[in-house]
Amino acid sequence: EYKSYLSYMASFSTDVKEYLKSTYNEDDLNLILQSLVLPPKFTTLRCIRTQEIDKIRDELSGMYKGYTVEVHPELRDSLVVAPPPSDSSPLSLELHEVVVDAKVGRSVLRGADIYVPGVKGMTPGTYGDPVSIFVDTDNRCKRGEKKFSGRKLHIANGRIEVERYKIFKGLKSSGVAIIVTNRRVNFPSLNNVLPDRLFLQNLPSILVGHVLDPQPHDFILDMCAAPGGKTTHIAALMNNIGRVIALEKVPHKVEKLRKNIDKQNATCVRCYQYDATTCFSASSTDTEYPPFGYKVFDRILIDPPCSGLGQRPQLVNTTKFSEVKSFPLYQWSFVCDAIKMLKVGGTLVYSTCTLVKEENEEIVSRILETFPFMKLVDATPRLGKAGIPVPGLKVSDVRLVQRFDPSSVSQSVNQDTIGFFIAKFVKSF
């Protein structure tokens, strides 16, 4: 069954969808579910060496004809790539088709080609034949199917690079299988473009570093640091003068974190494989290795594991309701230890890439109620909207946090982003 991309809404379980209704009314939620299917219209890249940003802008402009490349007006270390005026490309239905899962489909919409392992089903065709690319929205396509008749979503067209028999008979196990030639959304492929000079990063994630406002000679903790975009940005903002401790407990994520630290020459960062929920010890006097004791850090960033309901594009979300409900308690464990390790006068920034108030505004409310010495301050520079009212937060408090809401898709780079939340605190005594 062919489904129109333009009328499709992101798919969540019934329980998760009902949970979202605790934050949004039905009309707003429907707008969000439609917006989540699309990648942000604008692509943001952080410049690793800010002094080169004008030169890099000119280079990108030459590489991507028809796209507009500008320095972000508020975040002067970031470039914004805007699509040509027509941002939705017409797609024809080709004779041949390829079926992929939702994860691969998301990558295609963000500018990627399809690699051999990502092909689930494919009609017979020969090298160079045009194909239509579909996402299996119910995850029912069996590997190797010739003609999948289940529900599917047409997201792009492409060209065969590796023929069907080579893929499914194991004659070819790697490399690009389908070159994508036309997408539903006119999105440039920017992966590995000037990799030693640019870092592909969502706008709110770049903003987090500026909100934390690291200064030279600061001692900073990034509690959940992988893959390293925020960590390396912090190092750049403080000119690699000072110290940043980056923690990550998952081994393969630590490896990626270290690669990004090395690639961006973030020499002030020390990376440890460590569970940040156990990185505080009341008896510790160590300032080199975890665990750490009381009042050690000038600034702490908590960007904890979250339900990720604000990520874009997402066609199908398989997160179970029990998983989503478990996050606030887990996030709270990071907060409690972070506050103990923060110096008086120090700054704490809390951020997530999810939409529900239970992981965002309600965490802020609980911090203010539990720790009266933590003062909520304006999370500047301000690019997002105010937060959502919840018990325990005054109207003035709600205006201090920043919420990025996918339902507000517009022509503005500051609005058409992933869903995100940022709050900033100062420890007053």
mmCIF file of C-alpha atoms in Angstrom, residues 97 162 168 353 357 425:
data_model
loop_
_atom_site.group_PDB
_atom_site.id
_atom_site.type_symbol
_atom_site.label_atom_id
_atom_site.label_comp_id
_atom_site.label_asym_id
_atom_site.label_seq_id
_atom_site.Cartn_x
_atom_site.Cartn_y
_atom_site.Cartn_z
ATOM 1 C CA GLU A 97 11.788 -0.192 -6.251
ATOM 2 C CA VAL A 162 24.717 -2.844 -6.984
ATOM 3 C CA PHE A 168 21.140 -11.037 -1.468
ATOM 4 C CA CYS A 353 16.091 16.511 22.556
ATOM 5 C CA LYS A 357 7.189 18.253 29.870
ATOM 6 C CA PHE A 425 20.874 27.578 36.588
#
